[in-house]
């Protein structure tokens, strides 16, 4: 009964008790577990951790509280901007996703359009990551599309949702024929392109529905379009370019100047100029 390891010999001892007999190995190296003896490597009866809790000094903070970091975010949080249309009117870039959540709140819905693996050749072999396409919309004239690539699917989806919120754009809707009821289709024929894919949106009469592929129907319904014809050309099997071209076409609905928009509008001061006294104060 000798056990030799690295020229160290341990002699076992037999201990007898009324109920059982077991062996005790005496080793001077100390244990790696939570034993009572050993040379400092075990934790003993102290348990795990340092006893100070997770995150020193951060227990009073609430992680869900939004702290804006941009001028636009400060104005939105203080209620100086009434609607998201004011941001689109002055073409102010949105750098915080919480601004979109503040205005659209529970109306915004997100949907994963496609997840595809992409590979990169490196010296150690192939590196595989996942690319996610996510669309967000409120079915009331706002649509956004985000793309994110990450080594994990969940991380890619979360990043694509944030990117889609930052890319939210207004969608102009109109009528086909008589202007009665609520707008239900695109106002004019619009075109979007990405890569080799070209998509044309054509106004349709009320009750026609969405004449498009399944992915196109989802994107159009999230934008609030009820009736629309679509015409596409190119390699539409490439889902990424297809939904990008459709998003660009929806975004171009406000790029066409119709006679309804010919009337003169008085130019007003931007929110930054109007609330310059508030922005000049130091943020606490």
PDB file of C-alpha atoms in Angstrom:
ATOM      1  CA  UNK A   1       0.000   0.000   0.000  1.00  0.00           C
ATOM      2  CA  UNK A   2       2.296   2.671  -1.259  1.00  0.00           C
ATOM      3  CA  UNK A   3       1.420   5.360  -3.764  1.00  0.00           C
ATOM      4  CA  UNK A   4       4.293   7.184  -5.446  1.00  0.00           C
ATOM      5  CA  UNK A   5       3.899  10.454  -7.342  1.00  0.00           C
ATOM      6  CA  UNK A   6       6.819  12.737  -8.128  1.00  0.00           C
ATOM      7  CA  UNK A   7       9.001  10.863  -5.611  1.00  0.00           C
ATOM      8  CA  UNK A   8       6.583  11.523  -2.730  1.00  0.00           C
ATOM      9  CA  UNK A   9       5.349   8.515  -0.769  1.00  0.00           C
ATOM     10  CA  UNK A  10       2.076   8.625   1.098  1.00  0.00           C
ATOM     11  CA  UNK A  11       1.236   5.972   3.629  1.00  0.00           C
ATOM     12  CA  UNK A  12      -2.476   5.194   4.072  1.00  0.00           C
ATOM     13  CA  UNK A  13      -3.918   4.768   7.527  1.00  0.00           C
ATOM     14  CA  UNK A  14      -6.870   2.564   8.348  1.00  0.00           C
ATOM     15  CA  UNK A  15      -9.441   4.082  10.739  1.00  0.00           C
ATOM     16  CA  UNK A  16     -12.127   1.912  12.249  1.00  0.00           C
ATOM     17  CA  UNK A  17     -15.456   3.116  13.550  1.00  0.00           C
ATOM     18  CA  UNK A  18     -18.414   1.093  14.809  1.00  0.00           C
ATOM     19  CA  UNK A  19     -20.263   1.686  11.521  1.00  0.00           C
ATOM     20  CA  UNK A  20     -17.645   1.808   8.740  1.00  0.00           C
ATOM     21  CA  UNK A  21     -13.968   1.453   7.933  1.00  0.00           C
ATOM     22  CA  UNK A  22     -12.306   3.871   5.547  1.00  0.00           C
ATOM     23  CA  UNK A  23      -8.838   5.005   4.383  1.00  0.00           C
ATOM     24  CA  UNK A  24      -7.227   8.365   5.058  1.00  0.00           C
ATOM     25  CA  UNK A  25      -4.540   9.467   2.624  1.00  0.00           C
ATOM     26  CA  UNK A  26      -2.117  11.883   4.220  1.00  0.00           C
ATOM     27  CA  UNK A  27      -0.846  14.264   1.591  1.00  0.00           C
ATOM     28  CA  UNK A  28       1.251  17.305   2.412  1.00  0.00           C
ATOM     29  CA  UNK A  29       0.348  19.174  -0.776  1.00  0.00           C
ATOM     30  CA  UNK A  30      -2.997  20.441   0.524  1.00  0.00           C
ATOM     31  CA  UNK A  31      -6.397  19.936  -1.037  1.00  0.00           C
ATOM     32  CA  UNK A  32      -8.099  21.793  -3.836  1.00  0.00           C
ATOM     33  CA  UNK A  33     -11.588  21.476  -2.348  1.00  0.00           C
ATOM     34  CA  UNK A  34     -13.257  22.936   0.726  1.00  0.00           C
ATOM     35  CA  UNK A  35     -11.623  20.646   3.256  1.00  0.00           C
ATOM     36  CA  UNK A  36     -10.837  21.584   6.810  1.00  0.00           C
ATOM     37  CA  UNK A  37      -7.077  21.078   6.421  1.00  0.00           C
ATOM     38  CA  UNK A  38      -4.568  21.861   3.722  1.00  0.00           C
ATOM     39  CA  UNK A  39      -2.068  24.526   2.994  1.00  0.00           C
ATOM     40  CA  UNK A  40      -4.252  27.449   2.032  1.00  0.00           C
ATOM     41  CA  UNK A  41      -5.711  26.216  -1.253  1.00  0.00           C
ATOM     42  CA  UNK A  42      -9.049  25.117   0.155  1.00  0.00           C
ATOM     43  CA  UNK A  43     -11.737  27.566   1.164  1.00  0.00           C
ATOM     44  CA  UNK A  44     -12.472  25.806   4.449  1.00  0.00           C
ATOM     45  CA  UNK A  45     -15.794  26.695   6.026  1.00  0.00           C
ATOM     46  CA  UNK A  46     -15.767  30.279   4.740  1.00  0.00           C
ATOM     47  CA  UNK A  47     -17.933  29.435   1.758  1.00  0.00           C
ATOM     48  CA  UNK A  48     -17.699  31.022  -1.669  1.00  0.00           C
ATOM     49  CA  UNK A  49     -17.040  34.653  -2.468  1.00  0.00           C
ATOM     50  CA  UNK A  50     -15.706  37.478  -0.360  1.00  0.00           C
ATOM     51  CA  UNK A  51     -18.882  38.090   1.535  1.00  0.00           C
ATOM     52  CA  UNK A  52     -19.369  41.592   0.125  1.00  0.00           C
ATOM     53  CA  UNK A  53     -22.044  40.770  -2.417  1.00  0.00           C
ATOM     54  CA  UNK A  54     -21.886  41.183  -6.163  1.00  0.00           C
ATOM     55  CA  UNK A  55     -20.679  44.543  -7.417  1.00  0.00           C
ATOM     56  CA  UNK A  56     -19.245  46.656  -4.644  1.00  0.00           C
ATOM     57  CA  UNK A  57     -21.082  49.897  -4.036  1.00  0.00           C
ATOM     58  CA  UNK A  58     -23.520  49.454  -6.928  1.00  0.00           C
ATOM     59  CA  UNK A  59     -26.505  48.115  -5.056  1.00  0.00           C
ATOM     60  CA  UNK A  60     -28.426  51.414  -4.983  1.00  0.00           C
ATOM     61  CA  UNK A  61     -28.364  52.014  -8.733  1.00  0.00           C
ATOM     62  CA  UNK A  62     -31.208  50.925 -10.974  1.00  0.00           C
ATOM     63  CA  UNK A  63     -30.002  49.464 -14.242  1.00  0.00           C
ATOM     64  CA  UNK A  64     -33.320  50.149 -16.013  1.00  0.00           C
ATOM     65  CA  UNK A  65     -33.097  53.928 -15.614  1.00  0.00           C
ATOM     66  CA  UNK A  66     -32.177  55.614 -18.879  1.00  0.00           C
ATOM     67  CA  UNK A  67     -29.414  58.195 -18.615  1.00  0.00           C
ATOM     68  CA  UNK A  68     -29.259  60.117 -21.926  1.00  0.00           C
ATOM     69  CA  UNK A  69     -25.834  60.904 -23.356  1.00  0.00           C
ATOM     70  CA  UNK A  70     -26.849  63.117 -26.302  1.00  0.00           C
ATOM     71  CA  UNK A  71     -28.583  66.478 -26.542  1.00  0.00           C
ATOM     72  CA  UNK A  72     -31.532  64.898 -28.297  1.00  0.00           C
ATOM     73  CA  UNK A  73     -31.829  62.296 -25.554  1.00  0.00           C
ATOM     74  CA  UNK A  74     -31.880  64.982 -22.859  1.00  0.00           C
ATOM     75  CA  UNK A  75     -34.650  66.878 -24.651  1.00  0.00           C
ATOM     76  CA  UNK A  76     -36.707  63.716 -25.121  1.00  0.00           C
ATOM     77  CA  UNK A  77     -36.403  62.612 -21.502  1.00  0.00           C
ATOM     78  CA  UNK A  78     -37.425  66.049 -20.226  1.00  0.00           C
ATOM     79  CA  UNK A  79     -40.475  66.107 -22.492  1.00  0.00           C
ATOM     80  CA  UNK A  80     -39.268  69.009 -24.656  1.00  0.00           C
ATOM     81  CA  UNK A  81     -40.032  67.041 -27.848  1.00  0.00           C
ATOM     82  CA  UNK A  82     -43.628  65.950 -28.225  1.00  0.00           C
ATOM     83  CA  UNK A  83     -43.468  63.303 -30.964  1.00  0.00           C
ATOM     84  CA  UNK A  84     -41.026  61.388 -33.081  1.00  0.00           C
ATOM     85  CA  UNK A  85     -42.218  63.302 -36.164  1.00  0.00           C
ATOM     86  CA  UNK A  86     -40.444  66.413 -34.834  1.00  0.00           C
ATOM     87  CA  UNK A  87     -37.168  64.502 -35.011  1.00  0.00           C
ATOM     88  CA  UNK A  88     -37.852  63.402 -38.606  1.00  0.00           C
ATOM     89  CA  UNK A  89     -38.946  66.929 -39.584  1.00  0.00           C
ATOM     90  CA  UNK A  90     -35.519  68.405 -38.785  1.00  0.00           C
ATOM     91  CA  UNK A  91     -33.592  65.263 -39.865  1.00  0.00           C
ATOM     92  CA  UNK A  92     -31.919  64.917 -36.478  1.00  0.00           C
ATOM     93  CA  UNK A  93     -29.818  61.747 -36.254  1.00  0.00           C
ATOM     94  CA  UNK A  94     -30.884  59.352 -33.503  1.00  0.00           C
ATOM     95  CA  UNK A  95     -27.948  57.838 -31.610  1.00  0.00           C
ATOM     96  CA  UNK A  96     -29.833  56.217 -28.720  1.00  0.00           C
ATOM     97  CA  UNK A  97     -32.318  53.373 -29.074  1.00  0.00           C
ATOM     98  CA  UNK A  98     -34.105  54.501 -25.913  1.00  0.00           C
ATOM     99  CA  UNK A  99     -35.431  57.522 -27.830  1.00  0.00           C
ATOM    100  CA  UNK A 100     -37.398  55.215 -30.126  1.00  0.00           C
ATOM    101  CA  UNK A 101     -38.630  53.195 -27.143  1.00  0.00           C
ATOM    102  CA  UNK A 102     -39.755  56.409 -25.434  1.00  0.00           C
ATOM    103  CA  UNK A 103     -42.092  57.412 -28.280  1.00  0.00           C
ATOM    104  CA  UNK A 104     -43.269  54.089 -29.693  1.00  0.00           C
ATOM    105  CA  UNK A 105     -43.154  52.129 -26.404  1.00  0.00           C
ATOM    106  CA  UNK A 106     -45.311  48.995 -26.610  1.00  0.00           C
ATOM    107  CA  UNK A 107     -46.441  49.545 -30.211  1.00  0.00           C
ATOM    108  CA  UNK A 108     -43.053  48.577 -31.621  1.00  0.00           C
ATOM    109  CA  UNK A 109     -42.744  44.934 -32.685  1.00  0.00           C
ATOM    110  CA  UNK A 110     -39.614  43.164 -33.840  1.00  0.00           C
ATOM    111  CA  UNK A 111     -39.226  40.107 -36.014  1.00  0.00           C
ATOM    112  CA  UNK A 112     -36.146  38.141 -37.042  1.00  0.00           C
ATOM    113  CA  UNK A 113     -36.172  38.018 -40.824  1.00  0.00           C
ATOM    114  CA  UNK A 114     -33.130  35.806 -41.378  1.00  0.00           C
ATOM    115  CA  UNK A 115     -30.136  34.282 -39.581  1.00  0.00           C
ATOM    116  CA  UNK A 116     -27.284  33.092 -41.739  1.00  0.00           C
ATOM    117  CA  UNK A 117     -23.773  31.818 -40.963  1.00  0.00           C
ATOM    118  CA  UNK A 118     -20.826  33.639 -42.494  1.00  0.00           C
ATOM    119  CA  UNK A 119     -17.241  32.411 -42.548  1.00  0.00           C
ATOM    120  CA  UNK A 120     -13.853  34.049 -42.655  1.00  0.00           C
ATOM    121  CA  UNK A 121     -10.665  32.243 -43.576  1.00  0.00           C
ATOM    122  CA  UNK A 122      -7.878  32.740 -41.059  1.00  0.00           C
ATOM    123  CA  UNK A 123      -4.478  31.182 -40.470  1.00  0.00           C
ATOM    124  CA  UNK A 124      -5.985  28.793 -37.917  1.00  0.00           C
ATOM    125  CA  UNK A 125      -8.828  27.708 -40.205  1.00  0.00           C
ATOM    126  CA  UNK A 126     -12.323  29.003 -40.718  1.00  0.00           C
ATOM    127  CA  UNK A 127     -13.989  31.416 -38.338  1.00  0.00           C
ATOM    128  CA  UNK A 128     -17.786  31.096 -38.318  1.00  0.00           C
ATOM    129  CA  UNK A 129     -20.088  33.871 -37.156  1.00  0.00           C
ATOM    130  CA  UNK A 130     -23.832  34.483 -37.430  1.00  0.00           C
ATOM    131  CA  UNK A 131     -25.480  37.350 -39.267  1.00  0.00           C
ATOM    132  CA  UNK A 132     -28.975  38.405 -38.157  1.00  0.00           C
ATOM    133  CA  UNK A 133     -31.499  40.570 -40.007  1.00  0.00           C
ATOM    134  CA  UNK A 134     -34.201  42.047 -37.749  1.00  0.00           C
ATOM    135  CA  UNK A 135     -37.088  44.339 -38.711  1.00  0.00           C
ATOM    136  CA  UNK A 136     -38.995  46.541 -36.266  1.00  0.00           C
ATOM    137  CA  UNK A 137     -42.234  48.412 -36.896  1.00  0.00           C
ATOM    138  CA  UNK A 138     -45.402  49.666 -35.269  1.00  0.00           C
ATOM    139  CA  UNK A 139     -47.816  48.958 -38.195  1.00  0.00           C
ATOM    140  CA  UNK A 140     -48.553  52.682 -38.218  1.00  0.00           C
ATOM    141  CA  UNK A 141     -46.045  54.272 -40.563  1.00  0.00           C
ATOM    142  CA  UNK A 142     -42.678  53.487 -38.941  1.00  0.00           C
ATOM    143  CA  UNK A 143     -40.254  50.787 -40.055  1.00  0.00           C
ATOM    144  CA  UNK A 144     -36.638  49.953 -39.247  1.00  0.00           C
ATOM    145  CA  UNK A 145     -34.161  47.324 -40.391  1.00  0.00           C
ATOM    146  CA  UNK A 146     -30.990  46.271 -38.594  1.00  0.00           C
ATOM    147  CA  UNK A 147     -28.140  43.903 -39.418  1.00  0.00           C
ATOM    148  CA  UNK A 148     -25.605  42.536 -36.932  1.00  0.00           C
ATOM    149  CA  UNK A 149     -22.919  39.869 -37.100  1.00  0.00           C
ATOM    150  CA  UNK A 150     -21.646  38.088 -33.978  1.00  0.00           C
ATOM    151  CA  UNK A 151     -20.155  34.810 -32.847  1.00  0.00           C
ATOM    152  CA  UNK A 152     -23.383  33.932 -31.000  1.00  0.00           C
ATOM    153  CA  UNK A 153     -26.915  33.976 -32.360  1.00  0.00           C
ATOM    154  CA  UNK A 154     -28.455  35.683 -29.308  1.00  0.00           C
ATOM    155  CA  UNK A 155     -25.852  38.454 -29.359  1.00  0.00           C
ATOM    156  CA  UNK A 156     -26.386  39.012 -33.074  1.00  0.00           C
ATOM    157  CA  UNK A 157     -30.169  39.301 -32.610  1.00  0.00           C
ATOM    158  CA  UNK A 158     -29.817  41.785 -29.742  1.00  0.00           C
ATOM    159  CA  UNK A 159     -27.406  43.917 -31.742  1.00  0.00           C
ATOM    160  CA  UNK A 160     -29.657  43.800 -34.818  1.00  0.00           C
ATOM    161  CA  UNK A 161     -32.643  44.982 -32.748  1.00  0.00           C
ATOM    162  CA  UNK A 162     -30.653  47.991 -31.481  1.00  0.00           C
ATOM    163  CA  UNK A 163     -29.471  48.755 -35.008  1.00  0.00           C
ATOM    164  CA  UNK A 164     -33.029  48.507 -36.349  1.00  0.00           C
ATOM    165  CA  UNK A 165     -34.296  50.965 -33.743  1.00  0.00           C
ATOM    166  CA  UNK A 166     -31.610  53.467 -34.691  1.00  0.00           C
ATOM    167  CA  UNK A 167     -32.619  53.094 -38.373  1.00  0.00           C
ATOM    168  CA  UNK A 168     -36.355  53.676 -37.875  1.00  0.00           C
ATOM    169  CA  UNK A 169     -37.738  55.744 -40.750  1.00  0.00           C
ATOM    170  CA  UNK A 170     -41.209  57.167 -41.472  1.00  0.00           C
ATOM    171  CA  UNK A 171     -43.327  55.606 -44.217  1.00  0.00           C
ATOM    172  CA  UNK A 172     -45.763  57.789 -46.169  1.00  0.00           C
ATOM    173  CA  UNK A 173     -49.053  56.146 -47.007  1.00  0.00           C
ATOM    174  CA  UNK A 174     -51.728  57.222 -49.462  1.00  0.00           C
ATOM    175  CA  UNK A 175     -54.812  56.185 -51.413  1.00  0.00           C
ATOM    176  CA  UNK A 176     -55.703  54.483 -54.660  1.00  0.00           C
ATOM    177  CA  UNK A 177     -58.552  56.349 -56.313  1.00  0.00           C
ATOM    178  CA  UNK A 178     -61.047  57.993 -54.005  1.00  0.00           C
ATOM    179  CA  UNK A 179     -59.606  59.400 -50.796  1.00  0.00           C
ATOM    180  CA  UNK A 180     -61.948  57.940 -48.199  1.00  0.00           C
ATOM    181  CA  UNK A 181     -61.087  56.356 -44.913  1.00  0.00           C
ATOM    182  CA  UNK A 182     -57.558  55.888 -43.672  1.00  0.00           C
ATOM    183  CA  UNK A 183     -54.511  55.667 -45.975  1.00  0.00           C
ATOM    184  CA  UNK A 184     -53.994  52.067 -47.014  1.00  0.00           C
ATOM    185  CA  UNK A 185     -51.319  51.879 -49.721  1.00  0.00           C
ATOM    186  CA  UNK A 186     -48.166  53.596 -50.957  1.00  0.00           C
ATOM    187  CA  UNK A 187     -48.801  57.104 -52.356  1.00  0.00           C
ATOM    188  CA  UNK A 188     -46.854  56.609 -55.602  1.00  0.00           C
ATOM    189  CA  UNK A 189     -44.755  54.033 -57.399  1.00  0.00           C
ATOM    190  CA  UNK A 190     -41.446  53.810 -55.554  1.00  0.00           C
ATOM    191  CA  UNK A 191     -38.322  51.757 -56.178  1.00  0.00           C
ATOM    192  CA  UNK A 192     -35.586  50.423 -53.949  1.00  0.00           C
ATOM    193  CA  UNK A 193     -32.414  48.602 -54.850  1.00  0.00           C
ATOM    194  CA  UNK A 194     -29.649  46.709 -53.085  1.00  0.00           C
ATOM    195  CA  UNK A 195     -27.073  44.631 -54.884  1.00  0.00           C
ATOM    196  CA  UNK A 196     -28.720  43.072 -57.920  1.00  0.00           C
ATOM    197  CA  UNK A 197     -32.231  43.208 -56.402  1.00  0.00           C
ATOM    198  CA  UNK A 198     -34.687  45.844 -57.635  1.00  0.00           C
ATOM    199  CA  UNK A 199     -38.116  46.147 -56.011  1.00  0.00           C
ATOM    200  CA  UNK A 200     -40.955  48.364 -57.204  1.00  0.00           C
ATOM    201  CA  UNK A 201     -43.966  49.121 -55.027  1.00  0.00           C
ATOM    202  CA  UNK A 202     -47.167  49.951 -56.915  1.00  0.00           C
ATOM    203  CA  UNK A 203     -50.362  51.360 -55.325  1.00  0.00           C
ATOM    204  CA  UNK A 204     -53.290  48.940 -55.229  1.00  0.00           C
ATOM    205  CA  UNK A 205     -57.047  49.365 -54.717  1.00  0.00           C
ATOM    206  CA  UNK A 206     -58.543  48.827 -51.301  1.00  0.00           C
ATOM    207  CA  UNK A 207     -59.108  45.143 -50.579  1.00  0.00           C
ATOM    208  CA  UNK A 208     -56.318  43.875 -52.837  1.00  0.00           C
ATOM    209  CA  UNK A 209     -54.015  42.860 -50.014  1.00  0.00           C
ATOM    210  CA  UNK A 210     -50.257  42.501 -50.197  1.00  0.00           C
ATOM    211  CA  UNK A 211     -49.079  40.903 -53.432  1.00  0.00           C
ATOM    212  CA  UNK A 212     -45.551  39.923 -52.479  1.00  0.00           C
ATOM    213  CA  UNK A 213     -43.376  37.135 -51.129  1.00  0.00           C
ATOM    214  CA  UNK A 214     -43.817  35.988 -47.504  1.00  0.00           C
ATOM    215  CA  UNK A 215     -40.848  38.100 -46.342  1.00  0.00           C
ATOM    216  CA  UNK A 216     -42.156  41.111 -48.258  1.00  0.00           C
ATOM    217  CA  UNK A 217     -45.621  40.725 -46.735  1.00  0.00           C
ATOM    218  CA  UNK A 218     -44.178  40.733 -43.218  1.00  0.00           C
ATOM    219  CA  UNK A 219     -42.145  43.875 -43.868  1.00  0.00           C
ATOM    220  CA  UNK A 220     -45.009  45.737 -45.556  1.00  0.00           C
ATOM    221  CA  UNK A 221     -47.486  44.849 -42.804  1.00  0.00           C
ATOM    222  CA  UNK A 222     -45.050  46.064 -40.133  1.00  0.00           C
ATOM    223  CA  UNK A 223     -44.877  49.386 -42.003  1.00  0.00           C
ATOM    224  CA  UNK A 224     -48.669  49.764 -41.997  1.00  0.00           C
ATOM    225  CA  UNK A 225     -49.255  49.051 -45.708  1.00  0.00           C
ATOM    226  CA  UNK A 226     -52.481  47.097 -46.301  1.00  0.00           C
ATOM    227  CA  UNK A 227     -52.744  46.970 -50.121  1.00  0.00           C
ATOM    228  CA  UNK A 228     -49.794  46.972 -52.497  1.00  0.00           C
ATOM    229  CA  UNK A 229     -48.493  45.381 -55.687  1.00  0.00           C
ATOM    230  CA  UNK A 230     -44.791  44.514 -55.904  1.00  0.00           C
ATOM    231  CA  UNK A 231     -42.497  43.876 -58.839  1.00  0.00           C
ATOM    232  CA  UNK A 232     -38.972  42.571 -58.334  1.00  0.00           C
ATOM    233  CA  UNK A 233     -36.008  41.589 -60.458  1.00  0.00           C
ATOM    234  CA  UNK A 234     -32.519  40.321 -59.817  1.00  0.00           C
ATOM    235  CA  UNK A 235     -31.333  37.576 -57.483  1.00  0.00           C
ATOM    236  CA  UNK A 236     -34.189  37.829 -55.005  1.00  0.00           C
ATOM    237  CA  UNK A 237     -33.141  34.564 -53.315  1.00  0.00           C
ATOM    238  CA  UNK A 238     -30.555  36.613 -51.445  1.00  0.00           C
ATOM    239  CA  UNK A 239     -32.814  37.424 -48.522  1.00  0.00           C
ATOM    240  CA  UNK A 240     -30.535  40.116 -47.081  1.00  0.00           C
ATOM    241  CA  UNK A 241     -30.490  42.215 -50.253  1.00  0.00           C
ATOM    242  CA  UNK A 242     -34.206  41.591 -50.860  1.00  0.00           C
ATOM    243  CA  UNK A 243     -35.396  42.974 -47.524  1.00  0.00           C
ATOM    244  CA  UNK A 244     -32.872  45.820 -47.729  1.00  0.00           C
ATOM    245  CA  UNK A 245     -34.213  46.853 -51.141  1.00  0.00           C
ATOM    246  CA  UNK A 246     -37.780  46.711 -49.803  1.00  0.00           C
ATOM    247  CA  UNK A 247     -36.800  48.830 -46.799  1.00  0.00           C
ATOM    248  CA  UNK A 248     -35.147  51.418 -49.061  1.00  0.00           C
ATOM    249  CA  UNK A 249     -38.289  51.534 -51.215  1.00  0.00           C
ATOM    250  CA  UNK A 250     -40.491  52.185 -48.179  1.00  0.00           C
ATOM    251  CA  UNK A 251     -38.083  54.860 -47.000  1.00  0.00           C
ATOM    252  CA  UNK A 252     -38.259  56.588 -50.394  1.00  0.00           C
ATOM    253  CA  UNK A 253     -41.990  57.269 -50.026  1.00  0.00           C
ATOM    254  CA  UNK A 254     -41.128  60.619 -48.388  1.00  0.00           C
ATOM    255  CA  UNK A 255     -38.534  61.406 -51.052  1.00  0.00           C
ATOM    256  CA  UNK A 256     -41.073  62.120 -53.783  1.00  0.00           C
ATOM    257  CA  UNK A 257     -42.546  65.624 -53.796  1.00  0.00           C
ATOM    258  CA  UNK A 258     -46.237  65.368 -54.693  1.00  0.00           C
ATOM    259  CA  UNK A 259     -48.473  68.370 -55.449  1.00  0.00           C
ATOM    260  CA  UNK A 260     -49.990  67.881 -52.005  1.00  0.00           C
ATOM    261  CA  UNK A 261     -46.644  68.929 -50.552  1.00  0.00           C
ATOM    262  CA  UNK A 262     -46.166  72.023 -52.701  1.00  0.00           C
ATOM    263  CA  UNK A 263     -47.649  74.450 -50.206  1.00  0.00           C
ATOM    264  CA  UNK A 264     -45.214  76.658 -48.322  1.00  0.00           C
ATOM    265  CA  UNK A 265     -44.490  75.864 -44.698  1.00  0.00           C
ATOM    266  CA  UNK A 266     -42.983  78.373 -42.305  1.00  0.00           C
ATOM    267  CA  UNK A 267     -39.547  77.347 -41.119  1.00  0.00           C
ATOM    268  CA  UNK A 268     -39.330  77.035 -37.364  1.00  0.00           C
ATOM    269  CA  UNK A 269     -36.346  76.812 -35.088  1.00  0.00           C
ATOM    270  CA  UNK A 270     -34.836  73.416 -34.478  1.00  0.00           C
ATOM    271  CA  UNK A 271     -35.290  71.844 -31.029  1.00  0.00           C
ATOM    272  CA  UNK A 272     -31.638  72.560 -30.273  1.00  0.00           C
ATOM    273  CA  UNK A 273     -32.115  76.270 -30.948  1.00  0.00           C
ATOM    274  CA  UNK A 274     -35.455  76.461 -29.187  1.00  0.00           C
ATOM    275  CA  UNK A 275     -34.189  74.838 -25.987  1.00  0.00           C
ATOM    276  CA  UNK A 276     -30.659  76.190 -26.014  1.00  0.00           C
ATOM    277  CA  UNK A 277     -30.991  77.531 -22.452  1.00  0.00           C
ATOM    278  CA  UNK A 278     -31.907  74.098 -21.160  1.00  0.00           C
ATOM    279  CA  UNK A 279     -29.028  72.410 -23.003  1.00  0.00           C
ATOM    280  CA  UNK A 280     -26.534  74.978 -21.715  1.00  0.00           C
ATOM    281  CA  UNK A 281     -27.165  73.853 -18.152  1.00  0.00           C
ATOM    282  CA  UNK A 282     -24.755  71.349 -16.769  1.00  0.00           C
ATOM    283  CA  UNK A 283     -26.259  67.884 -16.539  1.00  0.00           C
ATOM    284  CA  UNK A 284     -26.227  66.518 -13.003  1.00  0.00           C
TER     285      UNK A 284
END
